[in-house]
mmCIF file of C-alpha atoms in Angstrom:
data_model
loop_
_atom_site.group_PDB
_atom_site.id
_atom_site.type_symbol
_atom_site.label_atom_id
_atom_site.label_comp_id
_atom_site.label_asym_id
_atom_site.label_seq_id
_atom_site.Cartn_x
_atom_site.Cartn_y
_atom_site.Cartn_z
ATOM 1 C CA UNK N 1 0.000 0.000 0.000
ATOM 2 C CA UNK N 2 3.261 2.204 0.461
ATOM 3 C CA UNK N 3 4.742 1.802 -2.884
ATOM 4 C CA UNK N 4 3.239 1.368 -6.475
ATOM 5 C CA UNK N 5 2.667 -2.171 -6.963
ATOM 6 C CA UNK N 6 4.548 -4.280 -9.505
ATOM 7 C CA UNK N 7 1.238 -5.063 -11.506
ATOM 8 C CA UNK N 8 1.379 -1.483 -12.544
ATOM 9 C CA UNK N 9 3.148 -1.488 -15.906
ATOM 10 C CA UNK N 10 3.912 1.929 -16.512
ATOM 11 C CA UNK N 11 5.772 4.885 -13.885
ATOM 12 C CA UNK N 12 3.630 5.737 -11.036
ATOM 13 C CA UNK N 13 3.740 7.871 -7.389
ATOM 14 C CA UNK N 14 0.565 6.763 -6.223
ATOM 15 C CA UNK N 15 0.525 4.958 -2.970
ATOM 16 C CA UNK N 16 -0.670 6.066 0.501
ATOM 17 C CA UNK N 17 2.248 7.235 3.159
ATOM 18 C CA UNK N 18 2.662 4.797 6.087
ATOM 19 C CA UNK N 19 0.126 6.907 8.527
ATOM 20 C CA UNK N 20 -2.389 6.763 5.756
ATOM 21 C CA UNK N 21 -2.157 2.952 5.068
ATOM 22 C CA UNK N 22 -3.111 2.104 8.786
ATOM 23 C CA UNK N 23 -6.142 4.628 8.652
ATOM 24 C CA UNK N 24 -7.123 2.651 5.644
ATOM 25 C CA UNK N 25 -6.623 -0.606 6.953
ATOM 26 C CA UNK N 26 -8.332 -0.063 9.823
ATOM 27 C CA UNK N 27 -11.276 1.215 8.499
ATOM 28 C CA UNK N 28 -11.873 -1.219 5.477
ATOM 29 C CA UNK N 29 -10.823 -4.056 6.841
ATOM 30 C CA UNK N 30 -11.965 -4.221 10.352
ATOM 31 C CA UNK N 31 -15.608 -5.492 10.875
ATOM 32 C CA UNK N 32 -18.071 -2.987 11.456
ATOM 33 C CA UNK N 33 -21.370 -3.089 12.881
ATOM 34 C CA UNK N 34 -22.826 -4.957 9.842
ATOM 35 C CA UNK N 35 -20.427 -8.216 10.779
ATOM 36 C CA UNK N 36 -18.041 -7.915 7.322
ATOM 37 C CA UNK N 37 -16.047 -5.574 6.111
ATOM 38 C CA UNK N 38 -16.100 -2.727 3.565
ATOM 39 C CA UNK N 39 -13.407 -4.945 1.528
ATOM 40 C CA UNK N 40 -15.076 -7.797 1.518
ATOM 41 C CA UNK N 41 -18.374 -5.922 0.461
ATOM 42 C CA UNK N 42 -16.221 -4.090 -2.002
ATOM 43 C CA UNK N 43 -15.095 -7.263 -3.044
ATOM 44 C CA UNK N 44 -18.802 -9.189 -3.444
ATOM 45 C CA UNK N 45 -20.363 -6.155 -5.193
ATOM 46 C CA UNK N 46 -17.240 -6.048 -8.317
ATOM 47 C CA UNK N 47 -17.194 -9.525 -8.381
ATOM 48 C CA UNK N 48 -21.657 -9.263 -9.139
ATOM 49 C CA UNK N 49 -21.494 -6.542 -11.286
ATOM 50 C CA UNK N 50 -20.779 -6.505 -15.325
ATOM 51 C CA UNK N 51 -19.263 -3.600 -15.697
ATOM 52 C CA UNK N 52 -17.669 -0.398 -13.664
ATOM 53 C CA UNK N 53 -18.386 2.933 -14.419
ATOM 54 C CA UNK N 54 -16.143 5.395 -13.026
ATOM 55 C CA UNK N 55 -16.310 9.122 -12.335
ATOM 56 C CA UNK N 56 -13.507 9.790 -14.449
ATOM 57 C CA UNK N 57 -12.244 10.301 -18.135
ATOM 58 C CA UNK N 58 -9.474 9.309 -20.473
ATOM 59 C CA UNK N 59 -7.725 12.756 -20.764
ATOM 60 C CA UNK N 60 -6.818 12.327 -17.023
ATOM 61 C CA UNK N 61 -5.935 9.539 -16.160
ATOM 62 C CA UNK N 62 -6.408 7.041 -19.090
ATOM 63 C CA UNK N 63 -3.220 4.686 -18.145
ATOM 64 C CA UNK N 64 -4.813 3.933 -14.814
ATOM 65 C CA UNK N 65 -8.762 3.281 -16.577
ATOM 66 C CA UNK N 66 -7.011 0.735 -18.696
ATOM 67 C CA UNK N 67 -4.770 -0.934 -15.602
ATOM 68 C CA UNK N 68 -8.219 -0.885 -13.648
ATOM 69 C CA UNK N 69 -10.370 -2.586 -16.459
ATOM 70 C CA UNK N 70 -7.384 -5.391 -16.727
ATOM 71 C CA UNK N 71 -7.095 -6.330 -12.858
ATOM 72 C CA UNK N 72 -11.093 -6.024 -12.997
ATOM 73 C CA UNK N 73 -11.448 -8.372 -16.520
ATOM 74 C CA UNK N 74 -14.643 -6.641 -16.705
ATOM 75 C CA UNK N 75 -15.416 -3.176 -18.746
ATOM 76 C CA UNK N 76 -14.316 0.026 -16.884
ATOM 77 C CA UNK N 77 -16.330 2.735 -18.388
ATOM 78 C CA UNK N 78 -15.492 6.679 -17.242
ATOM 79 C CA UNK N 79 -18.976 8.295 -17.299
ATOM 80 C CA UNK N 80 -16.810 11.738 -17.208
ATOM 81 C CA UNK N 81 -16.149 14.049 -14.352
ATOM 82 C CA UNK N 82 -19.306 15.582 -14.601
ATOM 83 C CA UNK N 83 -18.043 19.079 -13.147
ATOM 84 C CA UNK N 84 -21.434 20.762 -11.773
ATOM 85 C CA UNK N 85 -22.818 24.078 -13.043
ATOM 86 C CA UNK N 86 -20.343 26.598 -13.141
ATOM 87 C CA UNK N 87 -20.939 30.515 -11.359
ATOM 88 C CA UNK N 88 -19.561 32.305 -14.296
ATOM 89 C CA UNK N 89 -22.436 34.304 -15.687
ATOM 90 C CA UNK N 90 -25.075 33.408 -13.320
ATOM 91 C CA UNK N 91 -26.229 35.587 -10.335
ATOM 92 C CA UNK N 92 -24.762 35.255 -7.382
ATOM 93 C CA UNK N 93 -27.848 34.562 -4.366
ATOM 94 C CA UNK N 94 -26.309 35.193 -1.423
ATOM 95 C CA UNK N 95 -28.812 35.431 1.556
ATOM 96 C CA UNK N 96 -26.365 35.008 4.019
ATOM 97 C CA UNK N 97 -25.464 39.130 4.781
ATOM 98 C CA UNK N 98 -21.935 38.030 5.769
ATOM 99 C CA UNK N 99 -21.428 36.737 2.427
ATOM 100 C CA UNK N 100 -22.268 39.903 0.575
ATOM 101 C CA UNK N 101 -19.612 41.379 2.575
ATOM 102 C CA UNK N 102 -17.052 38.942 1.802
ATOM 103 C CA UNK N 103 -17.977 39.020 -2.102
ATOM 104 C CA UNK N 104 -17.404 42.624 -1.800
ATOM 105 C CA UNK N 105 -13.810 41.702 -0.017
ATOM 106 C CA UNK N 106 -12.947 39.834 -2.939
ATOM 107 C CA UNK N 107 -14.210 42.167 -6.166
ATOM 108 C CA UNK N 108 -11.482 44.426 -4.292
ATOM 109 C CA UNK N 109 -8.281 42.109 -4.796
ATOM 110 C CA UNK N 110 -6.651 41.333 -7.506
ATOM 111 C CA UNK N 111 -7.258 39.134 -9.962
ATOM 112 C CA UNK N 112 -5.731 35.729 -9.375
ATOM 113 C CA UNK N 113 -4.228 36.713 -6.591
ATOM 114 C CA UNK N 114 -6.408 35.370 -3.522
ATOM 115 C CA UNK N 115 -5.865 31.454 -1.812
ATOM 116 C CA UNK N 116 -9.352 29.732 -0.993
ATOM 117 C CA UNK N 117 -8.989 27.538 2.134
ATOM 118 C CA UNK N 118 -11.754 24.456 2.456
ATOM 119 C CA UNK N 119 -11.680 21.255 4.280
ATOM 120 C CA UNK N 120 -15.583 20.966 3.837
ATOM 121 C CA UNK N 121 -17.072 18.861 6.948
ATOM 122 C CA UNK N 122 -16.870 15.512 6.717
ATOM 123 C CA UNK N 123 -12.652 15.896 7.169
ATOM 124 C CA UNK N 124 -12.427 16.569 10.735
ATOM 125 C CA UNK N 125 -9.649 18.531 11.590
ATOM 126 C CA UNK N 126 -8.073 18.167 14.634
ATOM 127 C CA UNK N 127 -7.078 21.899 16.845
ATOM 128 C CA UNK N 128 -3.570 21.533 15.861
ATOM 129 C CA UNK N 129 -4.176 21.334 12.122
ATOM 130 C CA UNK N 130 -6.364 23.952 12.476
ATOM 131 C CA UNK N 131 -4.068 25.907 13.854
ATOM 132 C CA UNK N 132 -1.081 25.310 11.768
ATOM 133 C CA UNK N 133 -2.605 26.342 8.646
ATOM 134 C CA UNK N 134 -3.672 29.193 10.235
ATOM 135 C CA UNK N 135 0.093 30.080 11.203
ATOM 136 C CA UNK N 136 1.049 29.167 8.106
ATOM 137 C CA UNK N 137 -1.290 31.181 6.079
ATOM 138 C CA UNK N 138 0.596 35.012 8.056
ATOM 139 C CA UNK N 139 3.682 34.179 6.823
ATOM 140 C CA UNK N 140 2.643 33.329 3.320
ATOM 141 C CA UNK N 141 1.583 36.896 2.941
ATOM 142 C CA UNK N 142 -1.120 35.620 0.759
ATOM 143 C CA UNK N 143 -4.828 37.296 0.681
ATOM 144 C CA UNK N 144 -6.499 34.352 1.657
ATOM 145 C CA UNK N 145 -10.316 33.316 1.812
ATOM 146 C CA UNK N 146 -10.662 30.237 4.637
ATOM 147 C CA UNK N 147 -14.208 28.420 4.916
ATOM 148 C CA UNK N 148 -14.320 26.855 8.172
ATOM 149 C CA UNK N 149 -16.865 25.482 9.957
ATOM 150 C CA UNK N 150 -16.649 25.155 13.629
ATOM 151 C CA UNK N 151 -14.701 22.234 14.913
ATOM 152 C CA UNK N 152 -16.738 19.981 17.711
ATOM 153 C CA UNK N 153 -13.703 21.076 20.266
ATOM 154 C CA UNK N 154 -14.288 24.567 19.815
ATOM 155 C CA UNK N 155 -17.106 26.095 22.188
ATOM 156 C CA UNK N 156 -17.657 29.440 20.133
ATOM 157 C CA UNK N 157 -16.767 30.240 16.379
ATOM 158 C CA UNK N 158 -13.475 32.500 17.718
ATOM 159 C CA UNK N 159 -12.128 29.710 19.584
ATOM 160 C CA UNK N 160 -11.398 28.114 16.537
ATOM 161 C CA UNK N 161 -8.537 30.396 15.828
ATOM 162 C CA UNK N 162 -5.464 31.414 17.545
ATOM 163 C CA UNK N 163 -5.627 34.345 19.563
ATOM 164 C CA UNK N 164 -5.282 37.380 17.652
ATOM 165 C CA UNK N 165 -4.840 35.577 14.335
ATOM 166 C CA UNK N 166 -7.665 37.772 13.200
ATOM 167 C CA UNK N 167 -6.947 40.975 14.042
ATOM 168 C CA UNK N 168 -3.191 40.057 12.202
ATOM 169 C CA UNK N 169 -4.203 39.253 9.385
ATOM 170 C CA UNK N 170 -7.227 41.995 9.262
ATOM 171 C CA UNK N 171 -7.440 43.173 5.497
ATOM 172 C CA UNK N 172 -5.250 40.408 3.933
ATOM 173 C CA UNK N 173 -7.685 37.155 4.716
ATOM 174 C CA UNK N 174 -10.800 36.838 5.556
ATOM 175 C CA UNK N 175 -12.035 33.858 7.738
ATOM 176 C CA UNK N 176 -15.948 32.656 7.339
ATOM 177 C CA UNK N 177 -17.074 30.272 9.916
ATOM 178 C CA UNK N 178 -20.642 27.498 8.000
ATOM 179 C CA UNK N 179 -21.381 27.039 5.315
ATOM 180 C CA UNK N 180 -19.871 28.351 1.924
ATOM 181 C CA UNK N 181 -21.094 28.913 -1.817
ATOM 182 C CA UNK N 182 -18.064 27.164 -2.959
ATOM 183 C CA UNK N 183 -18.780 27.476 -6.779
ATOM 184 C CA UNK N 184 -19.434 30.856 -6.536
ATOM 185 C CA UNK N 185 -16.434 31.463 -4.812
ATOM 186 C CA UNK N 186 -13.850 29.571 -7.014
ATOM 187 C CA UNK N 187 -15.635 31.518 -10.107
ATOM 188 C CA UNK N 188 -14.634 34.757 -8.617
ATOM 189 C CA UNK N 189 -11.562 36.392 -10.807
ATOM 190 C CA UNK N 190 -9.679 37.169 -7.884
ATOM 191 C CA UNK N 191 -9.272 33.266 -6.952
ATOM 192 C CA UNK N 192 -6.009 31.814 -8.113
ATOM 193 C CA UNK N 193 -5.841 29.176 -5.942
ATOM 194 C CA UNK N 194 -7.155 26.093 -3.832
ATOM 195 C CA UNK N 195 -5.946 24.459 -0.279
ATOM 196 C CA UNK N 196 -8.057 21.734 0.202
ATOM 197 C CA UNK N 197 -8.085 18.273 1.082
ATOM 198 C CA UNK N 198 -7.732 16.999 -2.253
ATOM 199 C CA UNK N 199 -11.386 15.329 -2.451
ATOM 200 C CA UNK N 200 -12.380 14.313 -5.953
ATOM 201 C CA UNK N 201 -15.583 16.174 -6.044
ATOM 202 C CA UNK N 202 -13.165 19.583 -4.745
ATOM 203 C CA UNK N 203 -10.665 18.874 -7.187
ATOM 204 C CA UNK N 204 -13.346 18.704 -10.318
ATOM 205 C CA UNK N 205 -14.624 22.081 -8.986
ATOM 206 C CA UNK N 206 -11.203 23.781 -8.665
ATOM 207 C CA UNK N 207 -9.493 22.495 -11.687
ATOM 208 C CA UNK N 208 -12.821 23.473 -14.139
ATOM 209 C CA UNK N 209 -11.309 27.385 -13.103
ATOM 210 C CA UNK N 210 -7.836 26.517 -13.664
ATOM 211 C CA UNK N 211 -6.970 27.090 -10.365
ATOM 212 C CA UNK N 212 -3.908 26.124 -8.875
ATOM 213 C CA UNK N 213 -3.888 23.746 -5.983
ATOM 214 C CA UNK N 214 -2.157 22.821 -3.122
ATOM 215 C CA UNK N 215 -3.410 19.966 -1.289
ATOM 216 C CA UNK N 216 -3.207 18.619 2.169
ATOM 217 C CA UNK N 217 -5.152 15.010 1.722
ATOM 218 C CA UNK N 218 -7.462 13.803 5.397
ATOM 219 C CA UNK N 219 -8.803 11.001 4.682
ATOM 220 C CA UNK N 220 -9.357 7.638 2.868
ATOM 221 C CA UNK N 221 -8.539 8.151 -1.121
ATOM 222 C CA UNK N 222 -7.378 11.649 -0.717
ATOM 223 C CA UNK N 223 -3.720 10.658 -0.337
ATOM 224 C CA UNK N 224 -4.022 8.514 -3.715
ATOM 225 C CA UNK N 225 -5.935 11.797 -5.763
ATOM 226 C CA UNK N 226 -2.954 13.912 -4.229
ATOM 227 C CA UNK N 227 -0.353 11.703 -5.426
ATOM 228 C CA UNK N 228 -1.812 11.616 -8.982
ATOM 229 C CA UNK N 229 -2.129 15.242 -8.707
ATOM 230 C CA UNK N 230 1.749 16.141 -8.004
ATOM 231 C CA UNK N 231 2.664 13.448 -10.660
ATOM 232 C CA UNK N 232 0.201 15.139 -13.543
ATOM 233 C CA UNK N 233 1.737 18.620 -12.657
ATOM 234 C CA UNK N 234 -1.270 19.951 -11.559
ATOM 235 C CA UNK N 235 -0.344 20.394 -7.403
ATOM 236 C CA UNK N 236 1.872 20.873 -4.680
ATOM 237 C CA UNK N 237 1.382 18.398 -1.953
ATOM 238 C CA UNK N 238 1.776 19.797 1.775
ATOM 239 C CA UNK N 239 4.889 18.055 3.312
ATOM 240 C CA UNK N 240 4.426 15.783 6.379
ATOM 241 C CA UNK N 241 6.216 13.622 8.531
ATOM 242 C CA UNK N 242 6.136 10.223 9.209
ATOM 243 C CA UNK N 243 2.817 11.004 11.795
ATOM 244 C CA UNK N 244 1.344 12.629 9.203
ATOM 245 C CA UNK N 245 1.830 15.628 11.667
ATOM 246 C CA UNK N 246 2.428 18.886 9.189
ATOM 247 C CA UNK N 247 3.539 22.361 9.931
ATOM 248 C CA UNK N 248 3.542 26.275 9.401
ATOM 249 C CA UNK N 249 6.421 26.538 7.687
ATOM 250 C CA UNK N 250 5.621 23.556 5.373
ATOM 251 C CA UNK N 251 1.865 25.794 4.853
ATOM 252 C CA UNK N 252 3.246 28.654 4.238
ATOM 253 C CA UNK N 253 6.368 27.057 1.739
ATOM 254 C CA UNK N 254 3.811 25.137 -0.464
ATOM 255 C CA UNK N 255 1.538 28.185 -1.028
ATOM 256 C CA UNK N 256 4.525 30.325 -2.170
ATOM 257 C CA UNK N 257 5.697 27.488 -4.414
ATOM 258 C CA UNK N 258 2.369 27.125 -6.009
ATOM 259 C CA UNK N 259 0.826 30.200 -5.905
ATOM 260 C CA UNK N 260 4.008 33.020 -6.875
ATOM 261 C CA UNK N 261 7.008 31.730 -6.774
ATOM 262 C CA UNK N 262 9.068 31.020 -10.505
ATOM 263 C CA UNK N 263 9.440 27.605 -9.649
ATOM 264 C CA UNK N 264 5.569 26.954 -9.697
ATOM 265 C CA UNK N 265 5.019 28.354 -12.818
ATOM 266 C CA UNK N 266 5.074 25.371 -15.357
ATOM 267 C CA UNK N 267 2.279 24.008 -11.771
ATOM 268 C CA UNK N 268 0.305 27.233 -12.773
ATOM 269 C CA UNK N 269 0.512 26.338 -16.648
ATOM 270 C CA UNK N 270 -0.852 22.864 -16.316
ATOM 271 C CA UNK N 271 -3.764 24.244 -14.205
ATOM 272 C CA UNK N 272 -4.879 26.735 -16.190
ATOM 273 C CA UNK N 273 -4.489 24.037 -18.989
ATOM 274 C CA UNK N 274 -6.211 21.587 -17.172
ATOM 275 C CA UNK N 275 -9.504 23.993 -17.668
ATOM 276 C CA UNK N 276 -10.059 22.788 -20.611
ATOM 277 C CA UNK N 277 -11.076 19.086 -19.989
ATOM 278 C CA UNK N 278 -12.304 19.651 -16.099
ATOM 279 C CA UNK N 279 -14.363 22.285 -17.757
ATOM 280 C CA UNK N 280 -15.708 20.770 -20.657
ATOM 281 C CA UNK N 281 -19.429 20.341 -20.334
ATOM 282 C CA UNK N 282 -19.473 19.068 -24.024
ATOM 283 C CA UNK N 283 -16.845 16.545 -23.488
ATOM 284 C CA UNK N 284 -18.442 15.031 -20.140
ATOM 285 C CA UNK N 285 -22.331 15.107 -21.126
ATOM 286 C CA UNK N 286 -22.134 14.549 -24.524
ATOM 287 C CA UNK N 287 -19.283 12.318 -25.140
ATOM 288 C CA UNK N 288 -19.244 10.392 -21.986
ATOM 289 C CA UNK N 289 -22.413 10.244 -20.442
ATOM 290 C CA UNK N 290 -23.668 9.867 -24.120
ATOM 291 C CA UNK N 291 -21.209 6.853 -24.587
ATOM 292 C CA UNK N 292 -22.110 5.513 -21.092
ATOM 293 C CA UNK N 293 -26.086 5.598 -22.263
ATOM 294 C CA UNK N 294 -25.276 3.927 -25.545
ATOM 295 C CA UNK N 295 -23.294 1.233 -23.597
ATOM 296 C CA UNK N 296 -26.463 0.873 -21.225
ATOM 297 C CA UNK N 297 -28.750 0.617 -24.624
ATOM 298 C CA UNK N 298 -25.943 -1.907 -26.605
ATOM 299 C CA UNK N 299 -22.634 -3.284 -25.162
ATOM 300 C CA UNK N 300 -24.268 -4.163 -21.709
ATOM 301 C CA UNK N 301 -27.440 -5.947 -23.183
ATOM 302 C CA UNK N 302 -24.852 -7.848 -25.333
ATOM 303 C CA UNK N 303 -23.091 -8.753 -22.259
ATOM 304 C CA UNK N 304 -26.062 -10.847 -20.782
#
């Protein structure tokens, strides 16, 4: 689980860190209330099925499709990344009054130039990850827009923070505790880039904008999507040690790298590339989800 596997024919980074692998483990292959496992029902429902479809499309990650559909001996079929409705061009229905006030934050910065910060909720971060991207995010000197919703060990919405984090970094960042229109945020010009968790679903969103993104993966297949990530070009990966412990300085070093320094400009290329197929509408609905329907209507009826 640490290292590619030797099935995998062709040059590849992704496998979970050590700290990751025993979250994993634990979790999909210990019993659980139901008396199996999630492997083993992982294993029964592949083993039923006649075919896979898969959230995903060629242009990405077409090596790994084709690996998956051999260990499977069954049809793989990406159904596209079906990125949702984009913001561009739509109004903006905010009801939330804080909201307006933070839209009007960001029509004042500069175009590009501004770092969203989401972990969404179901990563649950613990008070010293909270508060070492927090003290990473001063010295990065970054504007900076962090969704965050309240952590269960944090009695009000301020103890969430550091003390006086807010009132040093007043002006530059802007910190909104709930919910968060996250597609109307990343659709704002002055968003250039993304730390996040790395979640599929967050890294569809992000990379239809060409964002930039730096991730810092939680939970369960979020260290694999990072991996793939750094090896396409399209991220920097937070550094961590062997714990999976992280710190300010390796916050504040990975949003230089990919957000203004030289060195992550080729990163910023490939994401602003990338824009083109996790934007496509065309490509997803018509293409794939019209080759998944035909498949449905033809190729699986053959099948039986």
């Amino acid at each position: 689980m640490t290292s590619p596997p030797e099935w995998i024919s062709f040059p590849s980074s992704v496998a979970f860190k050590g700290y990751e692998a025993k979250a994993v483990y634990s979790g999909f292959f210990t019993n659980n209330a139901s008396g199996t496992t999630d492997a083993a029902r992982y294993v029964e429902i592949i083993n039923s099925c006649q075919a896979v479809a898969v959230r995903s499309c060629v242009e990405y990650e077409g090596e790994y499709l084709n690996l998956l559909g051999n260990l499977m001996g069954k049809p793989v079929i990406p159904v596209g990344l079906l990125p949702p409705e984009k913001a561009e061009g739509r109004e903006i229905q905010i009801t939330d009054g804080s909201w307006g006030e933070n839209f009007k934050w960001l029509n004042e910065q500069k175009p590009k130039s501004v770092v969203f910060v989401g972990f969404g909720s179901e990563c649950k971060l613990t008070k010293d990850q909270v508060h070492e991207i927090a003290y990473g995010l001063e010295p990065s000197e970054l504007p900076f827009l962090w969704a965050l919703r309240k952590p269960d060990w944090a009695i009000e919405d301020a103890d969430a923070l550091p003390s006086g984090f807010s009132g040093r970094t007043s002006g530059r960042g802007m910190v909104c505790m709930g919910w968060a229109p996250q597609m109307e945020i990343l659709a704002h010009p002055s968003i250039g880039g993304s730390l996040f968790h790395s979640g599929w679903g967050s890294v569809i969103e992000t990379l239809q904008f060409g964002h930039c993104l730096i991730v810092l993966p939680i939970i369960i297949d979020q260290g694999l999507n990072a991996r793939l990530l750094v090896e396409k070009g399209l991220a920097v990966e937070v550094e961590r040690r062997e714990d999976g412990s992280f710190s300010r300085e390796d916050i504040a070093k990975s949003l230089r790298l990919a957000t203004v320094s030289e060195e992550g400009e080729k990163l910023r290329i490939h994401a602003r590339e990338a824009a083109a197929i996790f934007g496509d509408p065309k490509l997803h609905q018509d293409h794939y989800i019209g080759g998944f329907v035909k498949y449905l209507k033809t190729g699986f009826a053959k099948q039986k």
